[in-house]
XYZ file of C-alpha atoms in Angstrom:
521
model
C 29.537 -1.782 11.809
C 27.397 0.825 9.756
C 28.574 -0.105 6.914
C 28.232 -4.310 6.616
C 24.358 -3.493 7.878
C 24.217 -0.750 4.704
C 26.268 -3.121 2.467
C 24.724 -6.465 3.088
C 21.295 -4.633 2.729
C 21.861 -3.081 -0.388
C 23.992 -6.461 -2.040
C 20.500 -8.351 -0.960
C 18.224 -5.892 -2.030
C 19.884 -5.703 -5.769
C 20.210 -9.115 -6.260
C 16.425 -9.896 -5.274
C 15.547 -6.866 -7.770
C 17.440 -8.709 -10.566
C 14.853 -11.983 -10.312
C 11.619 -9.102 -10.492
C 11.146 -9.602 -6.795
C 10.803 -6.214 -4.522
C 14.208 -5.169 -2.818
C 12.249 -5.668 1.136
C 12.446 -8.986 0.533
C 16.272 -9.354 0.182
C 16.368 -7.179 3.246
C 14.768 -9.890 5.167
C 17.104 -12.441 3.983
C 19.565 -10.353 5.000
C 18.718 -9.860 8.713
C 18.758 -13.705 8.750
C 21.729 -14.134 6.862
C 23.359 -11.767 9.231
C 22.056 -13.679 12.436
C 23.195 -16.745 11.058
C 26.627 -15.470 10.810
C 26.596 -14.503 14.147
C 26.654 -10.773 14.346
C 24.849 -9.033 16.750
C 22.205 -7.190 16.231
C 22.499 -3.267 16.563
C 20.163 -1.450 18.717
C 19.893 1.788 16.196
C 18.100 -1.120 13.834
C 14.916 -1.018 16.158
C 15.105 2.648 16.403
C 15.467 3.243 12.851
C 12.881 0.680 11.855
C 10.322 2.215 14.558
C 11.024 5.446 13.161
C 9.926 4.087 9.563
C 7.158 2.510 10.738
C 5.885 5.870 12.265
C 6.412 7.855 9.505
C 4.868 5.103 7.111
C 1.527 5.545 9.111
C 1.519 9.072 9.673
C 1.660 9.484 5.473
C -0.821 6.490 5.474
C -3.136 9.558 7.902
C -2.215 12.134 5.464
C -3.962 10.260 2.688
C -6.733 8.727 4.951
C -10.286 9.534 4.565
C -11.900 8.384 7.436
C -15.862 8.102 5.334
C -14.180 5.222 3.716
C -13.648 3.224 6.693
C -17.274 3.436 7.791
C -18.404 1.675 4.441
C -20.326 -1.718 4.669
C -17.711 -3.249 1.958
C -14.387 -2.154 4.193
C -15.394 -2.674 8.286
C -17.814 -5.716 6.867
C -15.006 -6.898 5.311
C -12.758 -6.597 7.960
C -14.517 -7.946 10.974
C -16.321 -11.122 8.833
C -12.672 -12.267 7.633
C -11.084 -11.806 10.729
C -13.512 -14.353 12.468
C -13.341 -16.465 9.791
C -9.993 -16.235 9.923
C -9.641 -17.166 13.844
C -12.092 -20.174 13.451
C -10.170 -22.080 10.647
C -6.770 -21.103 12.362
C -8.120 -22.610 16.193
C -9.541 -25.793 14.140
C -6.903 -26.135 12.411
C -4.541 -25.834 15.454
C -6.528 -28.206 17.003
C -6.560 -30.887 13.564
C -2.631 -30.742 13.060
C -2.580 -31.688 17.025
C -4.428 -34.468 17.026
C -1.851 -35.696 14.351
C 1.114 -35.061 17.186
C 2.550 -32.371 15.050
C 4.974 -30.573 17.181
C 4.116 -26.888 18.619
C 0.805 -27.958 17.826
C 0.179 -31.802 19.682
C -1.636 -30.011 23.317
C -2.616 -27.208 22.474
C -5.075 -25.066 24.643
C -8.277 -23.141 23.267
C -6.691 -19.858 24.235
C -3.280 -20.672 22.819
C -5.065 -21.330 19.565
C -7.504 -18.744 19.584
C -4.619 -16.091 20.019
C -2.498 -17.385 16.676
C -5.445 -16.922 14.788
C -6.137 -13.573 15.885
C -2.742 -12.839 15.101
C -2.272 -14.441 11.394
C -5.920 -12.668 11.046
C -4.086 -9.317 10.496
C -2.475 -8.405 7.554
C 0.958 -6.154 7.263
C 0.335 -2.473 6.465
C 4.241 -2.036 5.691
C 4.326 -4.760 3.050
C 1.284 -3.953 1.260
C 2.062 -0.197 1.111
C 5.408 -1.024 -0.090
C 3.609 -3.077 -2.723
C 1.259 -0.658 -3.614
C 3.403 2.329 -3.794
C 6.125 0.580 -5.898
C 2.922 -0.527 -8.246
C 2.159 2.817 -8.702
C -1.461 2.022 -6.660
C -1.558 3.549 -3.861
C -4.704 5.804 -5.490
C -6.596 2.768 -7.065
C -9.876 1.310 -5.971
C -8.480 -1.878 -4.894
C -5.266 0.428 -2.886
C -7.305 2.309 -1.383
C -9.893 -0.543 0.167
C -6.724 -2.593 1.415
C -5.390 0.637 3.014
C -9.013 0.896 4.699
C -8.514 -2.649 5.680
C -5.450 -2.199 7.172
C -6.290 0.737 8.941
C -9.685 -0.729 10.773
C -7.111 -3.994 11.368
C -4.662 -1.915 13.263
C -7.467 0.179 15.257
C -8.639 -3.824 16.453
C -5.221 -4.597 16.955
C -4.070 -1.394 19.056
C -7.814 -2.234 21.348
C -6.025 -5.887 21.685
C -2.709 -4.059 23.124
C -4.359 -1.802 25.278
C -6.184 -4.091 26.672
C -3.966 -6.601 27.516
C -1.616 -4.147 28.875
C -4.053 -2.742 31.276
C -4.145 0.667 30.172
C -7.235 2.649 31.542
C -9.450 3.709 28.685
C -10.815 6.417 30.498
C -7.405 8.255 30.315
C -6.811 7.705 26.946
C -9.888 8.875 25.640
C -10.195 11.909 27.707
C -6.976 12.534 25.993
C -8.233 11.803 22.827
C -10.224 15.063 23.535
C -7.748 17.400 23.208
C -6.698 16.514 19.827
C -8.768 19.032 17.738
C -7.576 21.807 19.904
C -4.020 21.052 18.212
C -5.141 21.314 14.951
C -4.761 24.947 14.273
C -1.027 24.908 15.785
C -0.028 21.360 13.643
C -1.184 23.146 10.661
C 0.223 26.867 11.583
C 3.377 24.601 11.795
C 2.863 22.964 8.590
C 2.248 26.033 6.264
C 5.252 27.893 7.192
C 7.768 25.436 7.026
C 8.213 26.214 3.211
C 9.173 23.381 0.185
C 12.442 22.587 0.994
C 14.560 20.196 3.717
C 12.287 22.152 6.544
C 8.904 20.113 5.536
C 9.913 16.527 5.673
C 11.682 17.323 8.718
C 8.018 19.119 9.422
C 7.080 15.811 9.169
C 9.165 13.408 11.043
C 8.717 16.062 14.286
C 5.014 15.486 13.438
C 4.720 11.871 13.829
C 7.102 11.577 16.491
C 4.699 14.292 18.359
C 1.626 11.594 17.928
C 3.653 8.662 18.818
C 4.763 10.656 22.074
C 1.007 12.036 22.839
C -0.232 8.563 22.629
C 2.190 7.015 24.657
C 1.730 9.064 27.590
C -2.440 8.182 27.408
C -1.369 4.382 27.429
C -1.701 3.978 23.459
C 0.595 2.564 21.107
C 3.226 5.460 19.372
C 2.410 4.429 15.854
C -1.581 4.959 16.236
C -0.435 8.658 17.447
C 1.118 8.719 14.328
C -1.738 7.536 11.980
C -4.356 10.291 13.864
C -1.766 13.279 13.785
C -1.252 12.621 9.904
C -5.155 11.646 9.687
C -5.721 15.409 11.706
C -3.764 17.175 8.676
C -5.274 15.197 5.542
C -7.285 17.874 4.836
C -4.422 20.388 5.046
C -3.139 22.135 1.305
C 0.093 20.567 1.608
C -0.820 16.807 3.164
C -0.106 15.645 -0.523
C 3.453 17.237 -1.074
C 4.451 16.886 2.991
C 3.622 12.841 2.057
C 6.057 12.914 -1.344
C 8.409 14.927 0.206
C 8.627 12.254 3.509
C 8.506 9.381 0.793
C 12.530 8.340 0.298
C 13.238 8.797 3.938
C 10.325 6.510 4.992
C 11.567 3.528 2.667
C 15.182 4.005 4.104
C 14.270 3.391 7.599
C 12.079 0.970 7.060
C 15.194 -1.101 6.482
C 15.867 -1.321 9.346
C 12.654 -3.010 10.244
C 13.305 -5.503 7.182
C 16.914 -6.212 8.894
C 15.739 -6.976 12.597
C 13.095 -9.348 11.564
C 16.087 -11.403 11.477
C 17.551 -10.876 14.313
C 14.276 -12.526 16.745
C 15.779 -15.567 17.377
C 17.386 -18.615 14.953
C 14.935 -20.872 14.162
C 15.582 -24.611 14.928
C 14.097 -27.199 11.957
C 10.540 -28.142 13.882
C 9.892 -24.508 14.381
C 10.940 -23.560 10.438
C 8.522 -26.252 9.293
C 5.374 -25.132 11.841
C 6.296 -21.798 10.386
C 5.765 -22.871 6.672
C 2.666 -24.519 7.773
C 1.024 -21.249 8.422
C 2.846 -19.882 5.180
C 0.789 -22.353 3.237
C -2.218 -21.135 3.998
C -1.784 -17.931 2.878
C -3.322 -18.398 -0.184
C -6.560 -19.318 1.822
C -5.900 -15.936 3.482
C -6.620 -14.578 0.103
C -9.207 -16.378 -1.325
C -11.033 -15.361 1.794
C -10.897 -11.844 1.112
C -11.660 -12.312 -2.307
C -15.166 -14.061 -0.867
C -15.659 -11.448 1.591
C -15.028 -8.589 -1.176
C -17.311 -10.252 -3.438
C -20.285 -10.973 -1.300
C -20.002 -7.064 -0.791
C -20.500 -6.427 -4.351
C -16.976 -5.289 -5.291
C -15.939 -6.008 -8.711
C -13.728 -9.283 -9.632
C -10.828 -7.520 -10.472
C -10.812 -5.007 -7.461
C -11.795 -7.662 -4.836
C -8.810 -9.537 -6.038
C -6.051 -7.094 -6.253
C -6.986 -6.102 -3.085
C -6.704 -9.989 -1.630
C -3.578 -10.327 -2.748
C -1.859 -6.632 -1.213
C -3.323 -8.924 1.825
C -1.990 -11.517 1.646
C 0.515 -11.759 4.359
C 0.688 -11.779 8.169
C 1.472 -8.441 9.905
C 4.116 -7.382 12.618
C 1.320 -6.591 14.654
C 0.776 -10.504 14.992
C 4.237 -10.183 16.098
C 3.205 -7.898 19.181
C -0.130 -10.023 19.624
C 2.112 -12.897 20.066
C 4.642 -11.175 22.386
C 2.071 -10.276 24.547
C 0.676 -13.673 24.767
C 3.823 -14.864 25.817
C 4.652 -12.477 28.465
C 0.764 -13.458 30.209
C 1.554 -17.100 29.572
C -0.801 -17.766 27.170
C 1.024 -18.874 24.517
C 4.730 -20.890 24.366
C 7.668 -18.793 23.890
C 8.400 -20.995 20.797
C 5.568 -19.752 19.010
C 7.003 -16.183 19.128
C 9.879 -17.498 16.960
C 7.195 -19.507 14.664
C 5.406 -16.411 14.248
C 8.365 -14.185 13.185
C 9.227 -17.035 10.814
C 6.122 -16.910 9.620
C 5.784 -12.962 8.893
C 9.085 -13.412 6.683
C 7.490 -16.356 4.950
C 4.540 -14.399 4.313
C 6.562 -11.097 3.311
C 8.495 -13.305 0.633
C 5.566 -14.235 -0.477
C 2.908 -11.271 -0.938
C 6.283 -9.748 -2.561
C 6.668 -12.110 -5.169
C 2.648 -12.344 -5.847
C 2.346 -9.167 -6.347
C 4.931 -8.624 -8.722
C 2.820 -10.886 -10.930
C -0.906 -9.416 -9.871
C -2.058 -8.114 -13.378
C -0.909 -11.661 -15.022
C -2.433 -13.240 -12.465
C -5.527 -11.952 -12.463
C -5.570 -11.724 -16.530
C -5.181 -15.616 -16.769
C -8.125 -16.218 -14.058
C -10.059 -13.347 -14.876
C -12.922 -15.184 -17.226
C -13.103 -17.647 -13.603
C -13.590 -14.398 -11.222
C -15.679 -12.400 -13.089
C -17.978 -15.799 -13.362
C -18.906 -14.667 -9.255
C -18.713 -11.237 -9.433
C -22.359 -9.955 -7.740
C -24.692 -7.217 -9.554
C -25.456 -4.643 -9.184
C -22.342 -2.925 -8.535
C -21.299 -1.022 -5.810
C -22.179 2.834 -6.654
C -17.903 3.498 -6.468
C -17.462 0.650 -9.256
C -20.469 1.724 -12.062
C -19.081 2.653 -15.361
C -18.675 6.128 -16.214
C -19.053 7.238 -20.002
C -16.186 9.370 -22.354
C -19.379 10.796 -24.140
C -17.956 12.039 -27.383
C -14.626 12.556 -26.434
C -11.788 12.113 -28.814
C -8.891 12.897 -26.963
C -8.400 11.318 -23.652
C -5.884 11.812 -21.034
C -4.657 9.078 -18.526
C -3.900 10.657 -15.465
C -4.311 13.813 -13.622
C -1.744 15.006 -11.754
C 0.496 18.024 -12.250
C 1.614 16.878 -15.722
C -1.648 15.872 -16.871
C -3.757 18.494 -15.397
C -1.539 20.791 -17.511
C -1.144 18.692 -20.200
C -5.370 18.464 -20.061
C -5.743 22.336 -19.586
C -3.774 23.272 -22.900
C -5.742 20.398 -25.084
C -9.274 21.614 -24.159
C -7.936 25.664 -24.990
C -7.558 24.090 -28.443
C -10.273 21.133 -28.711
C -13.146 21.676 -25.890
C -15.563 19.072 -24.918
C -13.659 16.762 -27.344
C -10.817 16.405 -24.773
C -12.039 14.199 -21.515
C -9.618 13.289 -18.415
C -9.247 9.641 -16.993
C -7.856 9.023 -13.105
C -8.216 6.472 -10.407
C -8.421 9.317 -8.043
C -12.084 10.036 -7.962
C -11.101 13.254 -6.111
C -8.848 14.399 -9.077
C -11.922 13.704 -11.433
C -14.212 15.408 -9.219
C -11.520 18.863 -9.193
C -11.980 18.887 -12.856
C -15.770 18.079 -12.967
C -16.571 20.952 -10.784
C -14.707 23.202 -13.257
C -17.044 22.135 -15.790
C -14.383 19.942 -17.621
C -15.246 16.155 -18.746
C -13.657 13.740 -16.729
C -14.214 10.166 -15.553
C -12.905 7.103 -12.915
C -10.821 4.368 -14.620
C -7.920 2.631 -14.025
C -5.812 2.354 -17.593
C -4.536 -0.934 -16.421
C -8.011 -2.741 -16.066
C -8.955 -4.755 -18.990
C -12.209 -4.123 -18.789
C -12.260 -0.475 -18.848
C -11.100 -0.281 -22.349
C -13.434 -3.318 -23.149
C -16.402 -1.147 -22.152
C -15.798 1.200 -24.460
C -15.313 2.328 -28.210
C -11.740 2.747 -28.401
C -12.392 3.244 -32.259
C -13.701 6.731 -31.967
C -10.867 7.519 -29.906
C -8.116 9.464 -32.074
C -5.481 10.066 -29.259
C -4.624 8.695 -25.822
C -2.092 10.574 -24.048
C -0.448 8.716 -20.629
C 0.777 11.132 -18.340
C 0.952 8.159 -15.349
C 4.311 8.123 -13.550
C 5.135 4.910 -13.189
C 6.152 3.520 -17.063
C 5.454 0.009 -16.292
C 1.761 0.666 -15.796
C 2.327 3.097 -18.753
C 3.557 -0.168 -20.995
C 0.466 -2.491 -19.197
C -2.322 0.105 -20.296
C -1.102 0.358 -23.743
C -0.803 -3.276 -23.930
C -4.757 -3.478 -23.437
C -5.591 -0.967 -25.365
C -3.898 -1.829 -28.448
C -5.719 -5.638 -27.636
C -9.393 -3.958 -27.903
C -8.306 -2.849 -31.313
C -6.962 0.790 -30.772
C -5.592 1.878 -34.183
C -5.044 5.612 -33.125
C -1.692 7.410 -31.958
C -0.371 7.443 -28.543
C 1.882 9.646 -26.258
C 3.207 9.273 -22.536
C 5.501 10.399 -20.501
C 8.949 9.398 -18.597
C 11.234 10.405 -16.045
C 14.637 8.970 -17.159
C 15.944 8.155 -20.597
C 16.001 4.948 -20.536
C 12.259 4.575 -19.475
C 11.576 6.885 -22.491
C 13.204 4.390 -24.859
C 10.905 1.494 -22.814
C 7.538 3.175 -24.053
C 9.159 3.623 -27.815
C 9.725 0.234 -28.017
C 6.524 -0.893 -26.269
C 4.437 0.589 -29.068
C 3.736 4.167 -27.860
C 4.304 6.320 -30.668
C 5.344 9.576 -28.622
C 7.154 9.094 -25.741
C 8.566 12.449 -23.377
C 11.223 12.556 -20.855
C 9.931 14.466 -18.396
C 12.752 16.497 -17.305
C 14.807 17.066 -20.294
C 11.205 18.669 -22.751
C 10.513 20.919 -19.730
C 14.149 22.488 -20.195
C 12.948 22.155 -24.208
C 9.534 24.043 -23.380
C 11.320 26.590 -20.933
C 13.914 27.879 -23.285
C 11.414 27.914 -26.355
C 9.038 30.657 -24.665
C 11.801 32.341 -22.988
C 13.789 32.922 -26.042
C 10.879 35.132 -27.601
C 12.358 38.148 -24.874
C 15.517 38.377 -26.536
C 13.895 39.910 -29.054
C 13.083 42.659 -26.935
């Protein structure tokens, strides 16, 4: 049966690519396309889909810095929508009762108060997905909904623990011994090499965590989050997190798939499901309140929102739970899965449009936006700069290196990764915060005195969006980037970037040009 799951998966996950939506969400159509056909589900789905969600939050831990959840704007944020949140949910509960709407017509305080805890949390799978096939998992607005997420799942695992009864005293005497493995997690880590051994490294890894913390009492995927949160700081948390990258999105199919497979949903329980899918928007404008009231910028607060916008699978456990104490109708576990694919669909298709959207409202939302900014968001300065380049990874670091050999302080680096900017800033190079694709970070400055941009991002749609709003502030210098495939190199030709590199194929060029010289010798 291998192959109908693998088939079916991938014939739902092209043709949902083809309409500009994300391939997860033809997975989840699939699992429910598949139960409705009547084939059983296969236990390896679970296994393979808990495996993917382990490894998802152990690179999540690898990337984590834990300063940023102890900011006002992130655990404020967190905690102030989550009770708003549960208040509308139980009144609304409560309103669409009083109506006699089924699932809803008698329903207790506690009942209600546990669904809005649960559509309170927000999934960290889809909005990682999001941001990582965005290209923004290193933005300002990624990284404050992975901080959300992150101080949602720590409320959520306290939920679990305890309404399972596990002793806290246990668990966080165990907690205790966790430093003590440091030096032996990151002997392991620095001698398994660059090859298959170090994504394998890391699979072992997070399985490790998820074991530890299941024999303290603690959910498996928290163990996963801390073990990759104990190794962030480690010299190769960055490539172990790439290398784990294409594995992690092919199990997590098999979450996608056996959503499906919870129950088939009669037609009262599909309608209370899109009731809760409606609100989702409300889900988001909340945020975008919350942000804002903190003092994050427009744009920010609502990028974030909408990577938010969703209910989680860990309203799925809250709701299991309830069931199995009796709190809650077993119906409502159906309603809820329902829901979390609504909601999935959903934040998938919004935020294939987030730039647009926020581009036609953004005059409305900057109307609210609070001053003075947050320290994070102020506006750094190119100074005199002439030269900039977009993007500071490998390529551009080099790419910045060999420019300032030839121009100097004329040559100044832009990256959403403030710790990228600070790397070169401590080597006494010019380099500033931005993200390309904002609008208003090439409104805030003189593009005219600019003479060359060069994008070294990797993703070429972001590539084609910052060029876009740089050539609408009146840019009439040249432009170069970069691209992995051929046909993505063509893309960014006929987008208007005047030099456009594939990757690959110019560092063959660049190799045999200075390696040439030694025959000669």
């Amino acid at each position: 049966m291998t192959y109908l799951w693998v088939s079916i998966a991938f014939i739902f996950g092209f043709l949902v690519r083809q309409i500009g939506l994300p391939p997860l969400v033809g997975y989840l159509v699939a699992g429910f396309a598949l139960n409705a056909a009547g084939v059983a589900p296969d236990p390896s789905l679970q296994l393979l889909g808990d495996l993917g969600i382990g490894l998802l939050l152990f690179s999540i831990g690898l990337k984590l810095d834990l300063k940023r959840l102890a900011r006002l704007e992130v655990f404020g944020t967190t905690f102030s929508h989550m009770a708003t949140i549960v208040l509308l949910t139980t009144l609304n509960c409560f309103l669409l009762g009083s109506f006699g709407m089924v699932y809803f017509a008698g329903i207790d305080l506690a009942a209600a108060l546990l669904i809005g805890f649960a559509v309170s949390f927000s999934s960290t799978i889809i909005a990682v997905k999001v941001l990582e096939e965005n290209g923004e998992m290193s933005t300002r607005h990624g990284k404050l909904a992975i901080a959300i997420l992150v101080v949602q799942d720590i409320a959520a695992v306290a939920f679990v623990t305890i309404a399972s009864g596990a002793e806290f005293s246990w668990a966080l005497s165990g907690l205790l011994l966790l430093p003590l493995l440091l030096p032996l997690l990151s002997f392991v880590l620095s001698r398994s090499g660059h090859g298959e051994l170090l994504p394998l490294a890391g699979i072992c890894l997070a399985l490790l965590g998820g074991q530890f913390f299941e024999w303290m009492g603690l959910k498996a995927h928290l163990g996963a989050l801390v073990f990759g949160l104990l190794l962030s700081k480690h010299s190769k948390a960055a490539e172990l997190s790439k290398s784990m990258l294409n594995l992690k999105d092919l199990f997590l199919i098999g979450f996608f798939l056996s959503i499906g497979f919870v129950a088939l949903p009669t037609l009262p329980m599909t309608f209370a499901a899109l009731i809760m899918a409606i609100a989702l928007p409300f889900k988001a404008m909340f945020f975008h309140l919350w942000f804002v009231l903190f003092r994050l910028r427009a744009r920010t607060a609502f990028l974030a929102s909408l990577s938010l916008a969703n209910y989680s699978e860990f309203g799925l456990i809250v709701a299991a739970i309830s069931v199995k104490e009796g709190l809650m109708d077993a119906d409502w576990l159906v309603i809820m899965a329902l829901a979390v694919s609504f909601s999935f669909v959903f934040s998938g298709a919004l935020n294939a449009r987030s730039d647009m959207l926020y581009e036609r409202w953004s005059t409305l939302l900057r109307r609210y936006q609070r001053q003075p900014p947050l320290p994070l968001d102020e506006p750094d300065s190119v100074g005199n700069a002439t030269v900039l380049v977009v993007g500071l990874g490998r390529v551009g670091n080099g790419a910045y290196e060999t420019l300032y050999r030839d121009f100097g302080s004329a040559v100044c680096g832009v990256d959403v990764d403030r710790s990228r900017v600070d790397k070169l800033r401590n080597s006494g190079r010019a380099a500033i915060v931005g993200d390309a694709e904002d609008p208003e970070f090439w409104a805030r400055m003189d593009v005219n005195s600019l003479h060359l941009v060069m994008f070294c991002m990797p993703n070429f749609k972001d590539t084609l969006h910052a060029v876009n709003r740089l050539a609408k502030q009146g840019y009439k210098g040249s432009t170069a980037a970069i691209a992995r495939f051929e046909d993505e190199r063509q893309a960014l030709i006929d987008g208007g970037v005047d030099q456009a590199y594939n990757l690959y194929a110019e560092a063959g060029a660049g190799f045999a040009e200075q390696s040439v010289g030694l025959l000669a010798k």
